[in-house]
Amino acid sequence: MTSSKKQKAIQNQFRERMNEDELMNCMRCGFCLPSCPTYIESGLQELHSPRGRIAVMKAVVDGLIEPDEDVERTLNICLGCRACEPVCPSGVRYGHLLEEARDIIQQNKKHSWPVRVLRKLVFKELFPYPNRVRIATASLGFYQRSGLQTFLQRTRLSHVLPAHLREMEKVLPSAPTLKKMKKRPKHLPAQGEAKRRVAFFSGCLMDTLFIETNDATMKLLQLAGCEIVIPSLQTCCGALHGHSGEKEQAKWLAKRNIEAFEQCQADAIITNAGGCGAFLIEYDHLLKDDSDWADRAKAFVEKVRDISAILIELGFQHKGLKLPPQIVTYQDSCHLRNVMRTSSAPRQLLQSIAGVEFREMRESDRCCGSAGIYNIVEPEMAMQILDHKMVHVEQTGATTIVTANPGCLLQMKLGIERKGLGEKVRAVHIVEVLFEAVKESGLFEESKDGQAG
């Protein structure tokens, strides 16, 4: 397809698929500007604001501009943090517009063969299949434990990688063995009286690279009085696909998950990753035009809850938790705050722990620069955002940075590494802090299967 034909095809699809009512709802009031990290970090460039990007999308629909590489660049530099949505007086669902526009462009883009191979490998051959993700994680574990990682770092052979990827490699957690990843529970009883029957969305990276966090999550749920079902047929949430212009693949994954969780007959579906939860909770939008799945998607969405929200609902903050004295601050997961609208529950839980001095970070609700794979594909902007974030971290004097999403967690660990604060500051997922407090308070009893009993 020639360049002109490709642009015409993109423009036609913009007209057919973009929600013009949503585009028109933007009043250009500018309320979104102070909340947009890329607008601020770019020196207040209008094209890097939500208002500016919506104007670009509308101009493509109206035929005023061609959907060229500049348009694609404008959309790609966006973090997709959706901080603009809660402050928009018109309620514009900017995230939906962004994902639709990116999908249209990607599906009409002719990538080089290495990029085509990589996209196919990641989006179609790896993440949809949990066992393949386990094998990939086990391979990382072998690399870490075999001495190969140390050898490459000491001989500087790792310098074939870009600097930002070398930095990220340093903060990756120790990958578990394949045996450990395959030995996962399917059902766990509540400790004491069963108050709720919940289904746990274990995720792909969360149940491999962050397996300890998942284990702690399930133990907290047991202690809170939850009977837990973990569907074996669940798969990747599809967020990576939806944000990267692979919408049809995201729909396929959504249908697989809906089907897997329908069989559980659970009161709630629990997630511990803000990015996953935000995508799960919008399955109804993703499948709104599919008559066979729209109602099933709505029923699924109504049950999705973040771990912090259900713990507060079950009174976990009154458990008498305690920790050794430490100053704690909290970095919001953008999608947990802006899409799932959960921001007070994590703070209430942290403030309920005796020994914790909670200090609110300036602009804690502003993106840390992780944004899925944004810190890999847009490292310059991501690191600029992170460096400013770390200034605010240091101002709190915190020794513990808590967040609620794996990408945010790695990004904050990277920030600590870049600042040389490793001996003074740590970054942890909120369930890890809570489980530390549970053990410190003597509330946890280990059973023979390694779960709470």
CSV table of C-alpha atoms in Angstrom, one decimal:
chain,number,residue,atom,x,y,z
A,1,MET,CA,0.0,0.0,0.0
A,2,THR,CA,1.4,3.4,-1.0
A,3,SER,CA,1.8,6.1,1.6
A,4,SER,CA,-1.2,8.1,0.2
A,5,LYS,CA,-3.4,5.0,0.1
A,6,LYS,CA,-2.4,4.1,3.7
A,7,GLN,CA,-3.2,7.6,4.9
A,8,LYS,CA,-6.5,7.5,3.2
A,9,ALA,CA,-7.3,4.1,4.7
A,10,ILE,CA,-6.4,5.5,8.2
A,11,GLN,CA,-8.5,8.6,7.7
A,12,ASN,CA,-11.5,6.5,6.6
A,13,GLN,CA,-11.2,4.3,9.6
A,14,PHE,CA,-10.9,7.4,11.9
A,15,ARG,CA,-14.2,8.6,10.5
A,16,GLU,CA,-15.9,5.2,10.9
A,17,ARG,CA,-14.5,4.1,14.3
A,18,MET,CA,-13.7,7.2,16.3
A,19,ASN,CA,-16.5,8.4,18.7
A,20,GLU,CA,-17.3,11.8,17.3
A,21,ASP,CA,-19.5,12.7,20.2
A,22,GLU,CA,-16.6,12.0,22.5
A,23,LEU,CA,-14.3,14.1,20.4
A,24,MET,CA,-16.8,17.0,20.3
A,25,ASN,CA,-17.3,16.8,24.1
A,26,CYS,CA,-13.9,18.3,24.6
A,27,MET,CA,-14.6,22.0,25.4
A,28,ARG,CA,-10.9,22.9,25.2
A,29,CYS,CA,-11.2,24.4,28.7
A,30,GLY,CA,-7.6,23.3,29.6
A,31,PHE,CA,-8.5,21.7,32.9
A,32,CYS,CA,-6.5,18.7,31.8
A,33,LEU,CA,-3.3,20.6,31.2
A,34,PRO,CA,-1.9,20.7,34.7
A,35,SER,CA,-2.6,17.0,35.2
A,36,CYS,CA,-0.7,15.9,32.0
A,37,PRO,CA,2.9,14.8,32.7
A,38,THR,CA,4.0,15.0,29.0
A,39,TYR,CA,2.5,18.5,28.6
A,40,ILE,CA,4.5,19.7,31.5
A,41,GLU,CA,7.7,17.8,30.8
A,42,SER,CA,7.7,18.9,27.1
A,43,GLY,CA,7.7,22.6,28.1
A,44,LEU,CA,3.9,23.1,27.8
A,45,GLN,CA,3.6,21.9,24.2
A,46,GLU,CA,0.0,21.8,23.2
A,47,LEU,CA,0.5,18.7,21.0
A,48,HIS,CA,1.6,16.8,24.0
A,49,SER,CA,-1.5,17.5,26.0
A,50,PRO,CA,-4.9,15.6,26.0
A,51,ARG,CA,-6.6,18.7,24.6
A,52,GLY,CA,-4.1,18.9,21.8
A,53,ARG,CA,-4.2,15.2,21.0
A,54,ILE,CA,-8.0,15.3,20.8
A,55,ALA,CA,-7.8,18.2,18.4
A,56,VAL,CA,-5.4,16.2,16.3
A,57,MET,CA,-7.7,13.2,16.2
A,58,LYS,CA,-10.7,15.5,15.3
A,59,ALA,CA,-8.6,17.1,12.5
A,60,VAL,CA,-7.9,13.7,11.0
A,61,VAL,CA,-11.6,12.8,11.1
A,62,ASP,CA,-12.4,16.1,9.4
A,63,GLY,CA,-9.8,15.7,6.8
A,64,LEU,CA,-7.9,18.8,7.9
A,65,ILE,CA,-4.6,17.0,8.4
A,66,GLU,CA,-3.1,13.8,7.1
A,67,PRO,CA,-2.5,10.9,9.6
A,68,ASP,CA,1.2,11.0,9.0
A,69,GLU,CA,4.2,10.1,11.3
A,70,ASP,CA,3.8,13.4,13.2
A,71,VAL,CA,0.3,12.4,14.2
A,72,GLU,CA,1.5,9.0,15.2
A,73,ARG,CA,4.3,10.5,17.3
A,74,THR,CA,1.9,12.8,19.1
A,75,LEU,CA,-0.2,9.9,20.1
A,76,ASN,CA,2.7,7.6,21.1
A,77,ILE,CA,4.4,10.2,23.4
A,78,CYS,CA,1.2,10.0,25.6
A,79,LEU,CA,1.7,7.9,28.7
A,80,GLY,CA,-1.9,6.8,28.7
A,81,CYS,CA,-2.0,7.5,32.4
A,82,ARG,CA,-5.6,9.0,32.0
A,83,ALA,CA,-5.0,11.6,34.7
A,84,CYS,CA,-6.9,14.0,32.5
A,85,GLU,CA,-10.2,12.1,32.9
A,86,PRO,CA,-11.0,12.7,36.6
A,87,VAL,CA,-10.5,16.5,36.1
A,88,CYS,CA,-12.4,16.8,32.9
A,89,PRO,CA,-15.7,18.7,33.5
A,90,SER,CA,-17.2,17.1,30.3
A,91,GLY,CA,-16.3,13.6,31.3
A,92,VAL,CA,-14.3,12.9,28.1
A,93,ARG,CA,-13.1,9.3,28.1
A,94,TYR,CA,-9.8,10.2,26.6
A,95,GLY,CA,-8.3,6.8,27.2
A,96,HIS,CA,-10.9,5.2,24.9
A,97,LEU,CA,-10.1,7.7,22.1
A,98,LEU,CA,-6.4,7.1,22.4
A,99,GLU,CA,-6.6,3.3,22.2
A,100,GLU,CA,-8.9,3.4,19.2
A,101,ALA,CA,-6.7,5.8,17.4
A,102,ARG,CA,-3.6,3.8,18.1
A,103,ASP,CA,-5.3,0.6,17.0
A,104,ILE,CA,-6.3,2.2,13.7
A,105,ILE,CA,-2.8,3.4,13.0
A,106,GLN,CA,-1.1,0.2,14.0
A,107,GLN,CA,-3.3,-2.0,11.9
A,108,ASN,CA,-2.5,0.1,8.9
A,109,LYS,CA,1.2,0.5,9.6
A,110,LYS,CA,3.8,-1.4,7.7
A,111,HIS,CA,6.5,-2.4,10.2
A,112,SER,CA,10.0,-3.6,9.3
A,113,TRP,CA,10.3,-7.4,9.5
A,114,PRO,CA,12.2,-7.4,12.9
A,115,VAL,CA,9.4,-5.3,14.4
A,116,ARG,CA,6.7,-7.6,12.9
A,117,VAL,CA,8.4,-10.6,14.3
A,118,LEU,CA,8.8,-9.1,17.7
A,119,ARG,CA,5.2,-7.9,17.9
A,120,LYS,CA,3.9,-11.3,16.8
A,121,LEU,CA,6.1,-13.0,19.3
A,122,VAL,CA,5.1,-10.8,22.2
A,123,PHE,CA,1.4,-10.2,21.5
A,124,LYS,CA,0.3,-13.5,19.9
A,125,GLU,CA,2.8,-16.1,20.8
A,126,LEU,CA,3.9,-15.3,24.4
A,127,PHE,CA,1.5,-13.4,26.6
A,128,PRO,CA,-1.7,-15.2,25.7
A,129,TYR,CA,-0.2,-18.5,26.9
A,130,PRO,CA,0.6,-18.7,30.6
A,131,ASN,CA,2.9,-21.7,30.3
A,132,ARG,CA,5.0,-19.8,27.7
A,133,VAL,CA,5.3,-16.9,30.1
A,134,ARG,CA,6.4,-19.3,32.8
A,135,ILE,CA,9.1,-20.8,30.5
A,136,ALA,CA,10.3,-17.3,29.6
A,137,THR,CA,10.5,-16.3,33.2
A,138,ALA,CA,12.3,-19.5,34.1
A,139,SER,CA,14.9,-18.7,31.4
A,140,LEU,CA,15.4,-15.3,33.0
A,141,GLY,CA,15.9,-17.1,36.3
A,142,PHE,CA,18.6,-19.3,34.8
A,143,TYR,CA,20.3,-16.3,33.4
A,144,GLN,CA,20.3,-14.6,36.8
A,145,ARG,CA,21.4,-17.7,38.9
A,146,SER,CA,23.9,-19.3,36.5
A,147,GLY,CA,26.4,-16.5,36.8
A,148,LEU,CA,25.8,-15.4,33.2
A,149,GLN,CA,24.3,-12.1,34.3
A,150,THR,CA,27.2,-11.3,36.6
A,151,PHE,CA,29.7,-12.3,33.9
A,152,LEU,CA,28.1,-10.0,31.3
A,153,GLN,CA,27.9,-7.1,33.7
A,154,ARG,CA,31.6,-7.5,34.9
A,155,THR,CA,33.0,-7.9,31.4
A,156,ARG,CA,30.8,-5.0,30.1
A,157,LEU,CA,29.4,-7.2,27.4
A,158,SER,CA,26.0,-6.1,28.6
A,159,HIS,CA,26.8,-2.6,27.2
A,160,VAL,CA,25.5,-3.8,23.9
A,161,LEU,CA,22.1,-2.9,25.4
A,162,PRO,CA,21.0,0.7,25.6
A,163,ALA,CA,21.7,2.4,29.0
A,164,HIS,CA,18.1,2.5,30.1
A,165,LEU,CA,17.7,-1.3,29.6
A,166,ARG,CA,20.9,-2.0,31.5
A,167,GLU,CA,19.5,0.1,34.4
A,168,MET,CA,16.2,-1.8,34.3
A,169,GLU,CA,17.9,-5.2,34.3
A,170,LYS,CA,19.5,-4.3,37.6
A,171,VAL,CA,16.1,-3.8,39.4
A,172,LEU,CA,14.3,-6.9,38.1
A,173,PRO,CA,13.3,-9.3,40.9
A,174,SER,CA,14.9,-12.8,41.1
A,175,ALA,CA,12.8,-15.0,38.8
A,176,PRO,CA,11.3,-18.1,40.3
A,177,THR,CA,11.9,-21.7,39.1
A,178,LEU,CA,9.6,-23.3,36.6
A,179,LYS,CA,8.7,-25.9,39.3
A,180,LYS,CA,7.5,-23.2,41.7
A,181,MET,CA,5.5,-21.4,39.0
A,182,LYS,CA,3.7,-24.5,38.0
A,183,LYS,CA,2.8,-25.5,41.6
A,184,ARG,CA,0.0,-23.0,42.0
A,185,PRO,CA,-3.2,-23.3,44.1
A,186,LYS,CA,-6.6,-23.6,42.5
A,187,HIS,CA,-8.7,-23.1,45.7
A,188,LEU,CA,-7.9,-21.8,49.2
A,189,PRO,CA,-10.1,-21.7,52.2
A,190,ALA,CA,-10.7,-18.7,54.4
A,191,GLN,CA,-9.0,-18.4,57.7
A,192,GLY,CA,-11.8,-18.6,60.2
A,193,GLU,CA,-15.3,-17.7,59.2
A,194,ALA,CA,-15.7,-17.3,55.4
A,195,LYS,CA,-17.1,-13.9,54.7
A,196,ARG,CA,-16.7,-13.8,50.9
A,197,ARG,CA,-16.1,-16.2,48.0
A,198,VAL,CA,-13.7,-14.4,45.7
A,199,ALA,CA,-11.9,-15.3,42.5
A,200,PHE,CA,-8.3,-14.1,42.1
A,201,PHE,CA,-7.0,-12.7,38.9
A,202,SER,CA,-3.4,-13.9,39.1
A,203,GLY,CA,-2.2,-12.2,35.9
A,204,CYS,CA,0.8,-13.2,33.7
A,205,LEU,CA,3.8,-11.3,35.1
A,206,MET,CA,2.3,-11.2,38.6
A,207,ASP,CA,2.1,-15.0,38.8
A,208,THR,CA,5.6,-15.4,37.4
A,209,LEU,CA,8.1,-12.6,38.0
A,210,PHE,CA,6.1,-11.2,40.9
A,211,ILE,CA,5.0,-14.6,42.3
A,212,GLU,CA,5.8,-13.6,45.9
A,213,THR,CA,3.5,-10.7,45.7
A,214,ASN,CA,0.7,-13.0,44.5
A,215,ASP,CA,1.3,-15.4,47.3
A,216,ALA,CA,1.1,-12.5,49.8
A,217,THR,CA,-2.1,-11.3,48.2
A,218,MET,CA,-3.8,-14.7,48.6
A,219,LYS,CA,-2.7,-15.0,52.2
A,220,LEU,CA,-4.1,-11.5,53.0
A,221,LEU,CA,-7.4,-12.5,51.4
A,222,GLN,CA,-7.5,-15.7,53.5
A,223,LEU,CA,-6.8,-13.7,56.7
A,224,ALA,CA,-9.5,-11.3,55.8
A,225,GLY,CA,-12.1,-14.1,55.6
A,226,CYS,CA,-12.1,-14.9,51.9
A,227,GLU,CA,-12.5,-18.3,50.3
A,228,ILE,CA,-10.4,-18.0,47.1
A,229,VAL,CA,-10.9,-19.6,43.7
A,230,ILE,CA,-8.1,-19.2,41.1
A,231,PRO,CA,-9.4,-20.2,37.7
A,232,SER,CA,-6.8,-22.3,35.8
A,233,LEU,CA,-8.1,-21.2,32.4
A,234,GLN,CA,-7.5,-17.4,33.0
A,235,THR,CA,-5.0,-15.6,30.8
A,236,CYS,CA,-3.3,-12.2,30.3
A,237,CYS,CA,-5.7,-9.3,30.9
A,238,GLY,CA,-5.0,-7.9,27.4
A,239,ALA,CA,-3.9,-4.4,28.6
A,240,LEU,CA,-0.6,-4.6,26.8
A,241,HIS,CA,-2.4,-5.5,23.6
A,242,GLY,CA,-5.1,-2.8,24.1
A,243,HIS,CA,-2.6,-0.1,24.7
A,244,SER,CA,-0.4,-1.1,21.8
A,245,GLY,CA,-2.8,-1.2,18.9
A,246,GLU,CA,-3.7,-4.9,19.1
A,247,LYS,CA,-7.4,-4.5,19.9
A,248,GLU,CA,-8.7,-7.6,18.3
A,249,GLN,CA,-6.2,-9.7,20.3
A,250,ALA,CA,-7.3,-7.9,23.5
A,251,LYS,CA,-10.9,-8.8,22.8
A,252,TRP,CA,-10.0,-12.4,22.4
A,253,LEU,CA,-8.2,-12.5,25.7
A,254,ALA,CA,-11.1,-10.7,27.4
A,255,LYS,CA,-13.5,-13.3,26.2
A,256,ARG,CA,-11.3,-16.1,27.5
A,257,ASN,CA,-11.1,-14.5,30.9
A,258,ILE,CA,-14.8,-13.8,31.1
A,259,GLU,CA,-15.5,-17.4,30.3
A,260,ALA,CA,-13.0,-18.6,32.9
A,261,PHE,CA,-14.4,-16.5,35.7
A,262,GLU,CA,-18.0,-17.1,34.9
A,263,GLN,CA,-17.6,-20.7,36.2
A,264,CYS,CA,-16.4,-19.5,39.6
A,265,GLN,CA,-19.7,-18.0,40.9
A,266,ALA,CA,-17.6,-15.6,43.0
A,267,ASP,CA,-18.8,-12.5,44.9
A,268,ALA,CA,-15.9,-10.5,43.5
A,269,ILE,CA,-12.9,-10.8,41.2
A,270,ILE,CA,-9.8,-9.5,42.9
A,271,THR,CA,-6.7,-8.0,41.2
A,272,ASN,CA,-3.5,-6.7,42.8
A,273,ALA,CA,-2.1,-4.9,39.7
A,274,GLY,CA,-3.6,-1.4,38.9
A,275,GLY,CA,-2.8,-1.8,35.2
A,276,CYS,CA,-4.5,-5.1,34.9
A,277,GLY,CA,-7.5,-4.1,37.0
A,278,ALA,CA,-8.1,-1.0,34.9
A,279,PHE,CA,-8.3,-3.0,31.8
A,280,LEU,CA,-10.4,-5.7,33.3
A,281,ILE,CA,-12.9,-3.1,34.5
A,282,GLU,CA,-13.4,-1.8,31.0
A,283,TYR,CA,-14.1,-5.2,29.3
A,284,ASP,CA,-17.7,-3.9,28.9
A,285,HIS,CA,-16.4,-1.0,26.8
A,286,LEU,CA,-14.1,-3.3,24.8
A,287,LEU,CA,-16.9,-5.7,24.0
A,288,LYS,CA,-19.8,-3.2,23.8
A,289,ASP,CA,-20.4,-3.9,20.1
A,290,ASP,CA,-20.4,-7.7,20.4
A,291,SER,CA,-24.0,-8.7,21.1
A,292,ASP,CA,-23.0,-12.2,22.3
A,293,TRP,CA,-20.5,-10.8,24.9
A,294,ALA,CA,-21.7,-7.3,25.9
A,295,ASP,CA,-23.9,-8.4,28.8
A,296,ARG,CA,-21.4,-11.1,30.0
A,297,ALA,CA,-18.7,-8.4,30.0
A,298,LYS,CA,-20.9,-6.1,32.1
A,299,ALA,CA,-21.5,-8.8,34.7
A,300,PHE,CA,-17.8,-9.5,34.8
A,301,VAL,CA,-16.9,-5.8,35.3
A,302,GLU,CA,-19.4,-5.4,38.2
A,303,LYS,CA,-17.3,-7.8,40.2
A,304,VAL,CA,-13.8,-6.5,39.6
A,305,ARG,CA,-12.2,-5.0,42.8
A,306,ASP,CA,-8.7,-4.1,43.8
A,307,ILE,CA,-7.2,-5.9,46.7
A,308,SER,CA,-6.9,-2.7,48.8
A,309,ALA,CA,-10.6,-1.9,48.3
A,310,ILE,CA,-11.8,-5.4,49.4
A,311,LEU,CA,-9.5,-5.4,52.4
A,312,ILE,CA,-10.9,-2.1,53.6
A,313,GLU,CA,-14.5,-3.4,53.0
A,314,LEU,CA,-13.7,-6.4,55.2
A,315,GLY,CA,-12.2,-4.3,58.0
A,316,PHE,CA,-8.6,-5.4,57.5
A,317,GLN,CA,-7.4,-2.0,58.8
A,318,HIS,CA,-8.7,-3.0,62.2
A,319,LYS,CA,-6.5,-6.1,62.6
A,320,GLY,CA,-4.0,-4.4,64.8
A,321,LEU,CA,-1.1,-4.4,62.3
A,322,LYS,CA,2.3,-3.2,63.3
A,323,LEU,CA,5.8,-2.7,61.8
A,324,PRO,CA,9.2,-1.5,63.1
A,325,PRO,CA,9.3,2.4,62.9
A,326,GLN,CA,9.6,3.7,59.4
A,327,ILE,CA,8.5,6.6,57.2
A,328,VAL,CA,6.3,5.5,54.3
A,329,THR,CA,5.0,7.3,51.3
A,330,TYR,CA,2.7,6.1,48.5
A,331,GLN,CA,3.0,6.5,44.8
A,332,ASP,CA,-0.4,6.0,43.1
A,333,SER,CA,-0.8,3.6,40.3
A,334,CYS,CA,-2.3,5.8,37.6
A,335,HIS,CA,-4.8,3.3,36.4
A,336,LEU,CA,-5.8,2.2,39.9
A,337,ARG,CA,-6.5,5.9,40.7
A,338,ASN,CA,-7.8,7.3,37.4
A,339,VAL,CA,-9.7,4.3,36.0
A,340,MET,CA,-10.6,2.1,39.0
A,341,ARG,CA,-11.0,5.3,41.1
A,342,THR,CA,-9.2,3.7,44.1
A,343,SER,CA,-6.9,6.0,45.9
A,344,SER,CA,-8.0,6.2,49.6
A,345,ALA,CA,-8.1,2.5,50.4
A,346,PRO,CA,-4.3,2.0,50.0
A,347,ARG,CA,-3.6,5.0,52.2
A,348,GLN,CA,-6.1,3.9,54.9
A,349,LEU,CA,-4.4,0.5,55.1
A,350,LEU,CA,-0.9,2.0,55.3
A,351,GLN,CA,-2.0,4.5,58.0
A,352,SER,CA,-3.6,1.7,60.0
A,353,ILE,CA,-0.2,0.1,60.7
A,354,ALA,CA,1.4,1.0,64.0
A,355,GLY,CA,5.0,2.1,63.6
A,356,VAL,CA,4.4,3.6,60.2
A,357,GLU,CA,4.6,7.4,59.8
A,358,PHE,CA,2.8,8.1,56.6
A,359,ARG,CA,3.9,11.1,54.6
A,360,GLU,CA,2.0,12.1,51.5
A,361,MET,CA,4.3,12.7,48.5
A,362,ARG,CA,3.9,15.9,46.5
A,363,GLU,CA,2.2,15.0,43.2
A,364,SER,CA,1.8,11.3,44.3
A,365,ASP,CA,-1.0,11.1,41.7
A,366,ARG,CA,1.3,12.0,38.8
A,367,CYS,CA,2.6,9.1,36.6
A,368,CYS,CA,6.0,7.8,37.5
A,369,GLY,CA,6.9,7.2,33.8
A,370,SER,CA,6.5,3.4,33.7
A,371,ALA,CA,3.1,3.2,31.9
A,372,GLY,CA,3.3,-0.4,30.7
A,373,ILE,CA,6.3,-0.6,28.3
A,374,TYR,CA,6.5,3.2,27.9
A,375,ASN,CA,9.8,3.4,29.8
A,376,ILE,CA,11.2,1.0,27.2
A,377,VAL,CA,9.9,2.6,24.0
A,378,GLU,CA,10.1,6.2,25.2
A,379,PRO,CA,13.1,6.2,27.7
A,380,GLU,CA,14.0,9.8,27.5
A,381,MET,CA,10.6,11.2,28.5
A,382,ALA,CA,10.1,8.3,31.0
A,383,MET,CA,13.4,9.0,32.8
A,384,GLN,CA,12.7,12.8,32.8
A,385,ILE,CA,9.4,12.1,34.6
A,386,LEU,CA,11.0,9.6,37.0
A,387,ASP,CA,13.8,12.0,38.0
A,388,HIS,CA,11.3,14.6,38.9
A,389,LYS,CA,9.3,12.0,40.8
A,390,MET,CA,12.4,11.1,42.9
A,391,VAL,CA,12.9,14.7,43.9
A,392,HIS,CA,9.4,14.5,45.5
A,393,VAL,CA,10.3,11.2,47.1
A,394,GLU,CA,13.4,12.6,48.7
A,395,GLN,CA,11.4,15.5,50.1
A,396,THR,CA,9.2,13.1,52.1
A,397,GLY,CA,12.3,11.6,53.9
A,398,ALA,CA,10.6,8.2,53.3
A,399,THR,CA,12.5,5.0,53.8
A,400,THR,CA,9.7,2.9,52.1
A,401,ILE,CA,8.0,3.8,48.9
A,402,VAL,CA,4.8,1.8,48.4
A,403,THR,CA,2.9,1.3,45.1
A,404,ALA,CA,0.2,-1.0,43.7
A,405,ASN,CA,1.3,-2.0,40.3
A,406,PRO,CA,4.3,-4.1,39.1
A,407,GLY,CA,5.4,-1.5,36.4
A,408,CYS,CA,5.3,1.3,39.0
A,409,LEU,CA,7.2,-0.8,41.4
A,410,LEU,CA,10.1,-1.5,39.0
A,411,GLN,CA,10.1,2.1,38.0
A,412,MET,CA,10.4,3.3,41.6
A,413,LYS,CA,13.2,0.8,42.1
A,414,LEU,CA,14.9,2.2,39.1
A,415,GLY,CA,14.5,5.7,40.5
A,416,ILE,CA,16.2,4.5,43.7
A,417,GLU,CA,19.0,3.0,41.7
A,418,ARG,CA,19.5,6.2,39.6
A,419,LYS,CA,19.6,8.3,42.8
A,420,GLY,CA,22.0,6.0,44.6
A,421,LEU,CA,19.5,5.6,47.5
A,422,GLY,CA,19.6,1.8,47.7
A,423,GLU,CA,21.0,1.7,51.2
A,424,LYS,CA,18.4,4.1,52.6
A,425,VAL,CA,15.2,3.6,50.6
A,426,ARG,CA,13.2,0.6,49.4
A,427,ALA,CA,10.2,0.2,47.1
A,428,VAL,CA,7.6,-2.4,47.7
A,429,HIS,CA,4.1,-3.5,46.6
A,430,ILE,CA,1.4,-2.6,49.1
A,431,VAL,CA,0.5,-6.2,49.8
A,432,GLU,CA,4.1,-7.0,50.7
A,433,VAL,CA,4.1,-4.2,53.3
A,434,LEU,CA,0.8,-5.4,54.7
A,435,PHE,CA,2.0,-9.0,54.8
A,436,GLU,CA,5.2,-7.9,56.7
A,437,ALA,CA,2.8,-6.2,59.2
A,438,VAL,CA,0.7,-9.3,59.5
A,439,LYS,CA,3.8,-11.4,60.3
A,440,GLU,CA,5.2,-8.8,62.7
A,441,SER,CA,1.8,-8.7,64.5
A,442,GLY,CA,1.7,-12.5,64.9
A,443,LEU,CA,-1.5,-12.9,62.8
A,444,PHE,CA,-0.1,-15.3,60.3
A,445,GLU,CA,-0.2,-19.1,60.8
A,446,GLU,CA,1.7,-21.2,58.2
A,447,SER,CA,0.0,-24.4,57.2
A,448,LYS,CA,1.6,-27.5,55.6
A,449,ASP,CA,0.8,-26.3,52.1
A,450,GLY,CA,2.5,-22.9,52.7
A,451,GLN,CA,-0.8,-21.0,52.8
A,452,ALA,CA,-2.5,-19.3,55.7
A,453,GLY,CA,-4.3,-21.8,58.0
